[in-house]
Structures are given as structure tokens and as C-alpha cells.
Amino acid sequence: MLEHVEIDDPTPGPGQLLVRVGAAGINFIDTYLRAGRYPSQPPYVPGSEGAGVVVGVGSDVDTDRVGTRVAWCEAPGSYAELVTVPAARAVPVPESVDDPTAASVLLQGLTAHYLLDGSAHPTGPTDGNAGDAILVHAGAGGVGLVLTQLAAARGIRVITTVSTDAKAELSRSAGAETVLRYGPDIAEQVRDLTGGAGVRVTYDGVGADTFEQSLAATATRGTVVLFGAASGPVPPFDLQRLNGLGSLSVTRPTLADFIREPREFIWRTREIMDAVASGALTIRVDHRYRLTEAARAHTDLEARRTAGSLVLEPASAAGRDQK
Ligand SMILES: NC(=O)c1ccc[n+]([C@@H]2O[C@H](COP(=O)([O-])OP(=O)(O)OC[C@H]3O[C@@H](n4cnc5c(N)ncnc54)[C@H](OP(=O)(O)O)[C@@H]3O)[C@@H](O)[C@H]2O)c1
């Protein structure tokens, strides 16, 4: 159960900032943790992502940081008015980027970034190749829209799946060349669209409902990147099947392993934040809820009523035309 309660203000420890939250990002993983699909120890304050203003620092942190705006994606307890954030993982927010956008961009943006440049490496004409095709499930979701934009910007052909006409329109506007509806013939349609070859990489954050289609839609020596389970976990899988499927690779990556090293974190973060600040990357935050409405936001996300990114806004972050 997710409910709004009053608790004591947190105190920043060594290496930490105390931040007044302007907006907290909502991600699908928050629902897995709440529902017990990933290990968690209730009671706890959910969320890990957000943006806001630094109002205090731990004993060993430069006091110049007070008053600056930062974004983060690794601070447990971010569905709150105040949160402590590791100073080394708090990213300065450009003036042109508002709190809801900054609060939504890191977790989904860094994920899309490592999916393209880390877990697999599809290439486009700008890399000197003819251009690969990729398949992105849930193309109108938070990660899906960012991944589509980043890939299309490189000239990679993006095929997506979505559940509604409105989501299809969004996915197309992000740069998807072809948008498909879920169904038993996804792989067949993907083969038709790729001259029978299949896609170089399939990105599957949907899981149980799509995994078999993902395998069947992927080209010989291609890669299936299983990165989530919005429809439920994929059942145990016999690796022996991969030889009959065209020597496919299957990987199950997680963001933490692609931003652990400070240099990699800074590189990926700069690319994503700069792309947002320059307008090269658009983050759609169409779903803005009050902090007290966190339970409703989770219900909407799990019921597939959302597209793009979702945020929670504390009452103190005033002046919003909230959903
Ligand atoms: N491994 C990592 O490093 C990492 C990091 C971040 C996120 N993720 C994963 O990436 C995926 C996307 O995350 P997100 O936060 O951007 O969420 P999201 O894509 O905005 O929301 C999930 C979407 O999945 C689709 N979906 C298909 N079947 C579904 C079902 N049975 N129930 C619910 N949704 C279903 C829905 O789109 P349609 O209605 O169009 O089907 C829904 O909007 C999640 O699986 C998440 O866990 C993984």
C-alpha cells in the first residue's frame, strides 16, 4: 500500500546534499518495489529520482552548493518534500530545463543511452554503416520515447510496438519509422519490414508478453536486450534454444552497472542533459500528480494509462497545472 504520511525531515550525512524536491520522477521500477516483485523492506519512502534546490549539505560538502538546482536518480526516498542525495551523483540542472523535465530525464535517459551504447551497439549511417533496424517495445513509454529519439537521430531505423492509436502517434513523433500493435504476428511483420532479415537489436522492457516475439524478430547474430518486465517476468529460458534461433545473444542489463564508474556517469549524464537543454531530446511529462496522489500515479502507470514520463510535485512546488 502506498499512502501519504508525515515523517521527520532527513538530515544530510557526510557526502550528502539535503534537497527540497521540486518534482520526483516516477519509474516502473517503483511499482515493482512497491508490489514486492523486487525486494524491499516496508515501510519505506519510494522513489529514487527527482530535481530540486539544495537547502543543506553534510559536514564535508562545499557549502557553495546550497541554493543550486540539481537532478538525481540514485536517492532512495525521493517521493518526498525533502530528500538526501549523494553529492557526487547530483547533476547540475541547466536554467532552461524545468524541474518536472529534470526530474524525469536521468533514469529513463541514462537507460536509453546505455541501451544504445553499452548493452548493444546498433549503428546508423552516421557511424559509417548502412544502418541497422531495431525493435523497441512500449515505444510510447518513458524509456521508449527517449530510446527512439536517440536511435533515430543516428539514422537507425526504429520499429516500435504500442497499445493505442494515441501512443502510436506519440511514438511516430519521436522518430519511429513504423509502429506496430502487440500481437502474435509482430515478428512476421518485423521480418517483412526488414527484407526477411529481422532487426539487429530488440529492446524488450515488456517481458512476459513479448519475449518470444522478440526472439523471433531478431536477425541472425543479433541481440535481444531484455531490460524490464512491465507485463511480468520472462519464464526460465533454455539457452540451447539460441543456436536454433540464429546464434542470438540475450542480455539482461541494469542501469547501475553502466553508471557505476564516475567517468561513465559523467559522460552519459552530460550527453543526456545537454541534449535536453539544446532541444535535441524532448522529454514528455504529460502526467503531473501531486505528491499526495502517488498511489493514483502508480495505478495509472500499471494500467497502461500513461505515455512518456510521470512526476509527483510536492505542494511546496507551487503553480502547476497538474493532471
Ligand atoms: N534495466 C534497466 O536498467 C531499466 C531502467 C529503467 C527502466 N527499465 C524498465 O524499462 C521499462 C519501461 O520503464 P518506464 O518507466 O519507461 O515505463 P513505461 O514504458 O512508461 O511504462 C510501461 C509500458 O509498458 C507497456 N506495457 C506492455 N504490457 C504491459 C502490461 N501488461 N502492464 C503494464 N504495462 C505494459 C505499456 O505501454 P503500451 O500501453 O504501449 O503497451 C506501458 O505504458 C520497464 O520494464 C522498466 O522496468 C529498466
PDB file of C-alpha atoms in Angstrom, residues 19-280:
ATOM      1  CA  VAL A  19      17.392  18.914  -1.344  1.00  0.00           C
ATOM      2  CA  ARG A  20      13.936  20.492  -1.375  1.00  0.00           C
ATOM      3  CA  VAL A  21      12.193  18.426  -4.053  1.00  0.00           C
ATOM      4  CA  GLY A  22      10.641  20.384  -6.936  1.00  0.00           C
ATOM      5  CA  ALA A  23       9.476  17.219  -8.711  1.00  0.00           C
ATOM      6  CA  ALA A  24      10.068  13.486  -8.201  1.00  0.00           C
ATOM      7  CA  GLY A  25      10.292  11.145 -11.184  1.00  0.00           C
ATOM      8  CA  ILE A  26       8.076   8.033 -11.236  1.00  0.00           C
ATOM      9  CA  ASN A  27       9.532   4.928 -12.863  1.00  0.00           C
ATOM     10  CA  PHE A  28       8.193   1.459 -13.483  1.00  0.00           C
ATOM     11  CA  ILE A  29      10.744   0.017 -11.054  1.00  0.00           C
ATOM     12  CA  ASP A  30       8.980   1.939  -8.254  1.00  0.00           C
ATOM     13  CA  THR A  31       5.916  -0.247  -8.878  1.00  0.00           C
ATOM     14  CA  TYR A  32       7.960  -3.493  -8.804  1.00  0.00           C
ATOM     15  CA  LEU A  33       9.411  -2.465  -5.422  1.00  0.00           C
ATOM     16  CA  ARG A  34       6.025  -1.414  -4.005  1.00  0.00           C
ATOM     17  CA  ALA A  35       4.395  -4.661  -5.160  1.00  0.00           C
ATOM     18  CA  GLY A  36       7.235  -6.813  -3.779  1.00  0.00           C
ATOM     19  CA  ARG A  37       8.302  -8.036  -7.246  1.00  0.00           C
ATOM     20  CA  TYR A  38      11.765  -6.673  -6.365  1.00  0.00           C
ATOM     21  CA  PRO A  39      12.996  -6.989  -2.764  1.00  0.00           C
ATOM     22  CA  SER A  40      12.061  -4.077  -0.471  1.00  0.00           C
ATOM     23  CA  GLN A  41      11.552  -3.618   3.243  1.00  0.00           C
ATOM     24  CA  PRO A  42       8.380  -1.694   4.073  1.00  0.00           C
ATOM     25  CA  PRO A  43       7.720   0.807   5.437  1.00  0.00           C
ATOM     26  CA  TYR A  44       9.928   2.936   3.228  1.00  0.00           C
ATOM     27  CA  VAL A  45       9.673   6.141   1.189  1.00  0.00           C
ATOM     28  CA  PRO A  46       9.589   5.177  -2.525  1.00  0.00           C
ATOM     29  CA  GLY A  47      11.271   6.862  -5.468  1.00  0.00           C
ATOM     30  CA  SER A  48      14.893   7.385  -6.414  1.00  0.00           C
ATOM     31  CA  GLU A  49      14.764  10.256  -8.878  1.00  0.00           C
ATOM     32  CA  GLY A  50      13.993  13.949  -8.822  1.00  0.00           C
ATOM     33  CA  ALA A  51      15.056  17.546  -9.182  1.00  0.00           C
ATOM     34  CA  GLY A  52      15.093  20.449  -6.763  1.00  0.00           C
ATOM     35  CA  VAL A  53      17.099  23.042  -4.849  1.00  0.00           C
ATOM     36  CA  VAL A  54      19.905  22.234  -2.414  1.00  0.00           C
ATOM     37  CA  VAL A  55      18.995  23.583   1.045  1.00  0.00           C
ATOM     38  CA  GLY A  56      21.729  21.988   3.156  1.00  0.00           C
ATOM     39  CA  VAL A  57      24.931  19.948   2.970  1.00  0.00           C
ATOM     40  CA  GLY A  58      26.708  17.292   5.024  1.00  0.00           C
ATOM     41  CA  SER A  59      29.777  18.193   7.066  1.00  0.00           C
ATOM     42  CA  ASP A  60      32.329  17.518   4.285  1.00  0.00           C
ATOM     43  CA  VAL A  61      30.414  19.043   1.348  1.00  0.00           C
ATOM     44  CA  ASP A  62      31.156  22.517  -0.060  1.00  0.00           C
ATOM     45  CA  THR A  63      28.533  24.975   1.209  1.00  0.00           C
ATOM     46  CA  ASP A  64      28.632  26.719  -2.227  1.00  0.00           C
ATOM     47  CA  ARG A  65      26.258  24.025  -3.399  1.00  0.00           C
ATOM     48  CA  VAL A  66      23.443  25.439  -1.253  1.00  0.00           C
ATOM     49  CA  GLY A  67      20.959  27.264  -3.498  1.00  0.00           C
ATOM     50  CA  THR A  68      21.904  25.372  -6.675  1.00  0.00           C
ATOM     51  CA  ARG A  69      19.428  23.247  -8.660  1.00  0.00           C
ATOM     52  CA  VAL A  70      20.261  19.583  -9.090  1.00  0.00           C
ATOM     53  CA  ALA A  71      18.778  16.389 -10.509  1.00  0.00           C
ATOM     54  CA  TRP A  72      19.458  12.823  -9.393  1.00  0.00           C
ATOM     55  CA  CYS A  73      18.371   9.231  -9.992  1.00  0.00           C
ATOM     56  CA  GLU A  74      20.008   7.325  -7.143  1.00  0.00           C
ATOM     57  CA  ALA A  75      18.451   8.791  -3.979  1.00  0.00           C
ATOM     58  CA  PRO A  76      16.061   6.412  -2.195  1.00  0.00           C
ATOM     59  CA  GLY A  77      13.125   8.253  -0.641  1.00  0.00           C
ATOM     60  CA  SER A  78      12.617  10.801  -3.422  1.00  0.00           C
ATOM     61  CA  TYR A  79       8.775  10.761  -3.213  1.00  0.00           C
ATOM     62  CA  ALA A  80       9.077  13.461  -0.535  1.00  0.00           C
ATOM     63  CA  GLU A  81       9.390  17.190   0.106  1.00  0.00           C
ATOM     64  CA  LEU A  82      12.969  16.777   1.356  1.00  0.00           C
ATOM     65  CA  VAL A  83      15.499  14.096   0.437  1.00  0.00           C
ATOM     66  CA  THR A  84      19.194  13.458   0.968  1.00  0.00           C
ATOM     67  CA  VAL A  85      21.132  12.955  -2.276  1.00  0.00           C
ATOM     68  CA  PRO A  86      24.738  11.724  -2.731  1.00  0.00           C
ATOM     69  CA  ALA A  87      26.648  14.924  -3.616  1.00  0.00           C
ATOM     70  CA  ALA A  88      28.811  13.109  -6.183  1.00  0.00           C
ATOM     71  CA  ARG A  89      25.718  11.882  -8.056  1.00  0.00           C
ATOM     72  CA  ALA A  90      23.773  15.177  -8.039  1.00  0.00           C
ATOM     73  CA  VAL A  91      23.806  16.709 -11.514  1.00  0.00           C
ATOM     74  CA  PRO A  92      23.581  20.490 -12.099  1.00  0.00           C
ATOM     75  CA  VAL A  93      20.398  21.419 -13.977  1.00  0.00           C
ATOM     76  CA  PRO A  94      20.661  23.967 -16.818  1.00  0.00           C
ATOM     77  CA  GLU A  95      18.459  27.039 -16.275  1.00  0.00           C
ATOM     78  CA  SER A  96      16.379  26.260 -19.373  1.00  0.00           C
ATOM     79  CA  VAL A  97      15.309  22.858 -18.010  1.00  0.00           C
ATOM     80  CA  ASP A  98      12.344  22.939 -15.586  1.00  0.00           C
ATOM     81  CA  ASP A  99      12.005  20.693 -12.535  1.00  0.00           C
ATOM     82  CA  PRO A 100       9.471  18.202 -13.987  1.00  0.00           C
ATOM     83  CA  THR A 101      11.704  17.645 -17.023  1.00  0.00           C
ATOM     84  CA  ALA A 102      14.895  17.425 -14.970  1.00  0.00           C
ATOM     85  CA  ALA A 103      13.163  15.010 -12.583  1.00  0.00           C
ATOM     86  CA  SER A 104      12.238  12.688 -15.468  1.00  0.00           C
ATOM     87  CA  VAL A 105      15.300  12.735 -17.635  1.00  0.00           C
ATOM     88  CA  LEU A 106      18.053  10.905 -15.782  1.00  0.00           C
ATOM     89  CA  LEU A 107      16.760   7.414 -15.039  1.00  0.00           C
ATOM     90  CA  GLN A 108      14.983   6.960 -18.367  1.00  0.00           C
ATOM     91  CA  GLY A 109      17.541   8.994 -20.349  1.00  0.00           C
ATOM     92  CA  LEU A 110      20.590   7.212 -18.957  1.00  0.00           C
ATOM     93  CA  THR A 111      18.846   3.892 -19.520  1.00  0.00           C
ATOM     94  CA  ALA A 112      18.167   4.715 -23.165  1.00  0.00           C
ATOM     95  CA  HIS A 113      21.767   5.919 -23.501  1.00  0.00           C
ATOM     96  CA  TYR A 114      23.332   2.696 -22.205  1.00  0.00           C
ATOM     97  CA  LEU A 115      20.845   0.536 -24.122  1.00  0.00           C
ATOM     98  CA  LEU A 116      22.209   2.077 -27.322  1.00  0.00           C
ATOM     99  CA  ASP A 117      25.831   2.428 -26.233  1.00  0.00           C
ATOM    100  CA  GLY A 118      26.573  -0.346 -23.785  1.00  0.00           C
ATOM    101  CA  SER A 119      24.217  -3.295 -23.689  1.00  0.00           C
ATOM    102  CA  ALA A 120      24.268  -3.499 -27.509  1.00  0.00           C
ATOM    103  CA  HIS A 121      25.676  -1.322 -30.258  1.00  0.00           C
ATOM    104  CA  PRO A 122      23.326  -0.844 -33.206  1.00  0.00           C
ATOM    105  CA  THR A 123      24.713   1.516 -35.811  1.00  0.00           C
ATOM    106  CA  GLY A 124      23.277   4.056 -38.219  1.00  0.00           C
ATOM    107  CA  PRO A 125      24.579   5.783 -41.359  1.00  0.00           C
ATOM    108  CA  THR A 126      26.330   8.413 -39.214  1.00  0.00           C
ATOM    109  CA  ASP A 127      28.559   5.593 -37.903  1.00  0.00           C
ATOM    110  CA  GLY A 128      29.587   4.731 -41.474  1.00  0.00           C
ATOM    111  CA  ASN A 129      27.235   1.755 -41.743  1.00  0.00           C
ATOM    112  CA  ALA A 130      24.251   1.123 -43.962  1.00  0.00           C
ATOM    113  CA  GLY A 131      22.060   1.444 -40.894  1.00  0.00           C
ATOM    114  CA  ASP A 132      20.585  -1.186 -38.626  1.00  0.00           C
ATOM    115  CA  ALA A 133      16.951  -1.611 -37.724  1.00  0.00           C
ATOM    116  CA  ILE A 134      15.912  -2.040 -34.107  1.00  0.00           C
ATOM    117  CA  LEU A 135      12.659  -3.052 -32.419  1.00  0.00           C
ATOM    118  CA  VAL A 136      11.576  -1.150 -29.296  1.00  0.00           C
ATOM    119  CA  HIS A 137       8.623  -2.488 -27.314  1.00  0.00           C
ATOM    120  CA  ALA A 138       6.445   0.023 -25.409  1.00  0.00           C
ATOM    121  CA  GLY A 139       7.624   2.705 -27.816  1.00  0.00           C
ATOM    122  CA  ALA A 140       5.475   5.418 -26.215  1.00  0.00           C
ATOM    123  CA  GLY A 141       6.680   4.720 -22.667  1.00  0.00           C
ATOM    124  CA  GLY A 142       9.179   6.854 -20.777  1.00  0.00           C
ATOM    125  CA  VAL A 143      12.248   4.866 -21.858  1.00  0.00           C
ATOM    126  CA  GLY A 144      10.723   4.044 -25.248  1.00  0.00           C
ATOM    127  CA  LEU A 145      10.299   7.665 -26.349  1.00  0.00           C
ATOM    128  CA  VAL A 146      13.866   8.607 -25.370  1.00  0.00           C
ATOM    129  CA  LEU A 147      15.412   5.491 -26.904  1.00  0.00           C
ATOM    130  CA  THR A 148      13.520   6.101 -30.142  1.00  0.00           C
ATOM    131  CA  GLN A 149      14.719   9.709 -30.357  1.00  0.00           C
ATOM    132  CA  LEU A 150      18.369   8.837 -29.642  1.00  0.00           C
ATOM    133  CA  ALA A 151      18.374   5.993 -32.170  1.00  0.00           C
ATOM    134  CA  ALA A 152      16.526   7.908 -34.895  1.00  0.00           C
ATOM    135  CA  ALA A 153      18.967  10.810 -34.505  1.00  0.00           C
ATOM    136  CA  ARG A 154      21.727   8.401 -35.579  1.00  0.00           C
ATOM    137  CA  GLY A 155      19.780   7.238 -38.590  1.00  0.00           C
ATOM    138  CA  ILE A 156      18.903   3.883 -37.051  1.00  0.00           C
ATOM    139  CA  ARG A 157      15.549   2.571 -38.332  1.00  0.00           C
ATOM    140  CA  VAL A 158      13.238   2.233 -35.350  1.00  0.00           C
ATOM    141  CA  ILE A 159      10.230  -0.108 -35.295  1.00  0.00           C
ATOM    142  CA  THR A 160       8.099   0.115 -32.147  1.00  0.00           C
ATOM    143  CA  THR A 161       5.120  -1.578 -30.529  1.00  0.00           C
ATOM    144  CA  VAL A 162       2.339   0.263 -28.665  1.00  0.00           C
ATOM    145  CA  SER A 163      -1.212  -0.442 -27.455  1.00  0.00           C
ATOM    146  CA  THR A 164      -3.309   2.528 -28.682  1.00  0.00           C
ATOM    147  CA  ASP A 165      -3.673   4.998 -31.567  1.00  0.00           C
ATOM    148  CA  ALA A 166      -2.664   7.902 -29.331  1.00  0.00           C
ATOM    149  CA  LYS A 167       0.514   6.077 -28.292  1.00  0.00           C
ATOM    150  CA  ALA A 168       1.228   5.216 -31.923  1.00  0.00           C
ATOM    151  CA  GLU A 169       1.085   8.908 -32.790  1.00  0.00           C
ATOM    152  CA  LEU A 170       3.483   9.770 -29.962  1.00  0.00           C
ATOM    153  CA  SER A 171       5.900   7.050 -30.962  1.00  0.00           C
ATOM    154  CA  ARG A 172       5.890   8.253 -34.575  1.00  0.00           C
ATOM    155  CA  SER A 173       6.523  11.824 -33.467  1.00  0.00           C
ATOM    156  CA  ALA A 174       9.598  10.589 -31.548  1.00  0.00           C
ATOM    157  CA  GLY A 175      11.023   9.216 -34.798  1.00  0.00           C
ATOM    158  CA  ALA A 176       9.707   5.659 -35.116  1.00  0.00           C
ATOM    159  CA  GLU A 177       9.648   4.642 -38.770  1.00  0.00           C
ATOM    160  CA  THR A 178       6.952   2.004 -38.254  1.00  0.00           C
ATOM    161  CA  VAL A 179       4.674   1.489 -35.260  1.00  0.00           C
ATOM    162  CA  LEU A 180       3.091  -1.925 -34.699  1.00  0.00           C
ATOM    163  CA  ARG A 181       0.373  -3.159 -32.335  1.00  0.00           C
ATOM    164  CA  TYR A 182       1.183  -6.024 -29.993  1.00  0.00           C
ATOM    165  CA  GLY A 183       0.076  -9.401 -31.245  1.00  0.00           C
ATOM    166  CA  PRO A 184       1.226 -12.857 -32.279  1.00  0.00           C
ATOM    167  CA  ASP A 185       2.428 -11.612 -35.682  1.00  0.00           C
ATOM    168  CA  ILE A 186       4.905  -8.930 -34.536  1.00  0.00           C
ATOM    169  CA  ALA A 187       7.917 -10.991 -35.621  1.00  0.00           C
ATOM    170  CA  GLU A 188       6.363 -11.714 -39.007  1.00  0.00           C
ATOM    171  CA  GLN A 189       5.680  -8.011 -39.574  1.00  0.00           C
ATOM    172  CA  VAL A 190       9.220  -7.108 -38.489  1.00  0.00           C
ATOM    173  CA  ARG A 191      10.649  -9.681 -40.921  1.00  0.00           C
ATOM    174  CA  ASP A 192       8.521  -8.178 -43.719  1.00  0.00           C
ATOM    175  CA  LEU A 193       9.825  -4.714 -42.884  1.00  0.00           C
ATOM    176  CA  THR A 194      13.463  -5.840 -42.915  1.00  0.00           C
ATOM    177  CA  GLY A 195      13.605  -7.890 -46.109  1.00  0.00           C
ATOM    178  CA  GLY A 196      13.248 -11.104 -44.128  1.00  0.00           C
ATOM    179  CA  ALA A 197      16.369 -10.494 -42.029  1.00  0.00           C
ATOM    180  CA  GLY A 198      14.900  -9.276 -38.737  1.00  0.00           C
ATOM    181  CA  VAL A 199      16.250  -6.444 -36.586  1.00  0.00           C
ATOM    182  CA  ARG A 200      19.827  -6.128 -35.338  1.00  0.00           C
ATOM    183  CA  VAL A 201      18.669  -5.462 -31.754  1.00  0.00           C
ATOM    184  CA  THR A 202      15.341  -5.880 -29.971  1.00  0.00           C
ATOM    185  CA  TYR A 203      14.799  -3.826 -26.813  1.00  0.00           C
ATOM    186  CA  ASP A 204      12.235  -5.538 -24.631  1.00  0.00           C
ATOM    187  CA  GLY A 205      11.073  -3.842 -21.421  1.00  0.00           C
ATOM    188  CA  VAL A 206       7.673  -5.550 -21.548  1.00  0.00           C
ATOM    189  CA  GLY A 207       8.899  -9.076 -20.760  1.00  0.00           C
ATOM    190  CA  ALA A 208       6.478 -11.995 -20.437  1.00  0.00           C
ATOM    191  CA  ASP A 209       4.051 -10.939 -23.177  1.00  0.00           C
ATOM    192  CA  THR A 210       6.639 -10.028 -25.823  1.00  0.00           C
ATOM    193  CA  PHE A 211       9.804 -12.076 -25.215  1.00  0.00           C
ATOM    194  CA  GLU A 212       9.038 -14.907 -27.645  1.00  0.00           C
ATOM    195  CA  GLN A 213       8.201 -12.374 -30.374  1.00  0.00           C
ATOM    196  CA  SER A 214      11.441 -10.548 -29.565  1.00  0.00           C
ATOM    197  CA  LEU A 215      13.469 -13.708 -30.181  1.00  0.00           C
ATOM    198  CA  ALA A 216      11.654 -14.404 -33.437  1.00  0.00           C
ATOM    199  CA  ALA A 217      12.014 -10.806 -34.713  1.00  0.00           C
ATOM    200  CA  THR A 218      15.788 -10.577 -34.213  1.00  0.00           C
ATOM    201  CA  ALA A 219      18.289 -11.199 -37.022  1.00  0.00           C
ATOM    202  CA  THR A 220      20.940 -13.925 -37.067  1.00  0.00           C
ATOM    203  CA  ARG A 221      23.716 -12.916 -34.636  1.00  0.00           C
ATOM    204  CA  GLY A 222      21.540 -10.108 -33.332  1.00  0.00           C
ATOM    205  CA  THR A 223      20.862  -9.236 -29.696  1.00  0.00           C
ATOM    206  CA  VAL A 224      17.731  -9.295 -27.573  1.00  0.00           C
ATOM    207  CA  VAL A 225      18.118  -6.825 -24.723  1.00  0.00           C
ATOM    208  CA  LEU A 226      15.598  -7.764 -22.047  1.00  0.00           C
ATOM    209  CA  PHE A 227      15.601  -4.758 -19.721  1.00  0.00           C
ATOM    210  CA  GLY A 228      12.293  -4.934 -17.888  1.00  0.00           C
ATOM    211  CA  ALA A 229       9.116  -6.835 -17.162  1.00  0.00           C
ATOM    212  CA  ALA A 230       6.149  -4.448 -17.368  1.00  0.00           C
ATOM    213  CA  SER A 231       3.869  -7.390 -18.265  1.00  0.00           C
ATOM    214  CA  GLY A 232       5.576  -9.805 -15.849  1.00  0.00           C
ATOM    215  CA  PRO A 233       8.846 -11.746 -15.697  1.00  0.00           C
ATOM    216  CA  VAL A 234      10.011 -13.989 -18.537  1.00  0.00           C
ATOM    217  CA  PRO A 235       9.842 -17.683 -17.537  1.00  0.00           C
ATOM    218  CA  PRO A 236      13.098 -19.675 -17.243  1.00  0.00           C
ATOM    219  CA  PHE A 237      14.747 -19.932 -20.656  1.00  0.00           C
ATOM    220  CA  ASP A 238      16.807 -22.789 -22.144  1.00  0.00           C
ATOM    221  CA  LEU A 239      19.971 -21.246 -23.640  1.00  0.00           C
ATOM    222  CA  GLN A 240      20.244 -24.167 -26.039  1.00  0.00           C
ATOM    223  CA  ARG A 241      17.365 -22.608 -27.979  1.00  0.00           C
ATOM    224  CA  LEU A 242      19.642 -19.756 -29.076  1.00  0.00           C
ATOM    225  CA  ASN A 243      21.551 -21.867 -31.588  1.00  0.00           C
ATOM    226  CA  GLY A 244      18.379 -22.663 -33.493  1.00  0.00           C
ATOM    227  CA  LEU A 245      17.356 -19.007 -33.378  1.00  0.00           C
ATOM    228  CA  GLY A 246      20.398 -17.766 -35.346  1.00  0.00           C
ATOM    229  CA  SER A 247      23.132 -17.650 -32.682  1.00  0.00           C
ATOM    230  CA  LEU A 248      21.295 -14.830 -30.906  1.00  0.00           C
ATOM    231  CA  SER A 249      22.686 -13.090 -27.845  1.00  0.00           C
ATOM    232  CA  VAL A 250      20.314 -12.345 -24.989  1.00  0.00           C
ATOM    233  CA  THR A 251      21.319  -9.934 -22.256  1.00  0.00           C
ATOM    234  CA  ARG A 252      19.514  -8.662 -19.124  1.00  0.00           C
ATOM    235  CA  PRO A 253      21.291  -5.419 -18.160  1.00  0.00           C
ATOM    236  CA  THR A 254      20.634  -2.932 -15.366  1.00  0.00           C
ATOM    237  CA  LEU A 255      21.412   0.789 -15.326  1.00  0.00           C
ATOM    238  CA  ALA A 256      23.521   0.728 -12.152  1.00  0.00           C
ATOM    239  CA  ASP A 257      26.240  -1.270 -13.928  1.00  0.00           C
ATOM    240  CA  PHE A 258      26.511   1.305 -16.718  1.00  0.00           C
ATOM    241  CA  ILE A 259      26.889   4.383 -14.488  1.00  0.00           C
ATOM    242  CA  ARG A 260      28.880   2.927 -11.596  1.00  0.00           C
ATOM    243  CA  GLU A 261      32.212   4.435 -12.695  1.00  0.00           C
ATOM    244  CA  PRO A 262      32.275   8.225 -12.143  1.00  0.00           C
ATOM    245  CA  ARG A 263      33.667   8.893 -15.647  1.00  0.00           C
ATOM    246  CA  GLU A 264      30.950   6.863 -17.306  1.00  0.00           C
ATOM    247  CA  PHE A 265      28.272   8.508 -15.145  1.00  0.00           C
ATOM    248  CA  ILE A 266      29.542  11.985 -16.109  1.00  0.00           C
ATOM    249  CA  TRP A 267      29.816  11.117 -19.824  1.00  0.00           C
ATOM    250  CA  ARG A 268      26.306   9.704 -20.082  1.00  0.00           C
ATOM    251  CA  THR A 269      24.776  12.379 -17.865  1.00  0.00           C
ATOM    252  CA  ARG A 270      26.321  15.244 -19.852  1.00  0.00           C
ATOM    253  CA  GLU A 271      25.181  13.816 -23.172  1.00  0.00           C
ATOM    254  CA  ILE A 272      21.606  13.443 -21.948  1.00  0.00           C
ATOM    255  CA  MET A 273      21.370  16.759 -20.062  1.00  0.00           C
ATOM    256  CA  ASP A 274      22.989  18.684 -22.957  1.00  0.00           C
ATOM    257  CA  ALA A 275      20.612  17.068 -25.449  1.00  0.00           C
ATOM    258  CA  VAL A 276      17.625  18.174 -23.351  1.00  0.00           C
ATOM    259  CA  ALA A 277      18.992  21.689 -22.829  1.00  0.00           C
ATOM    260  CA  SER A 278      19.672  22.122 -26.571  1.00  0.00           C
ATOM    261  CA  GLY A 279      16.263  20.815 -27.576  1.00  0.00           C
ATOM    262  CA  ALA A 280      17.761  17.815 -29.413  1.00  0.00           C
TER     263      ALA A 280
END
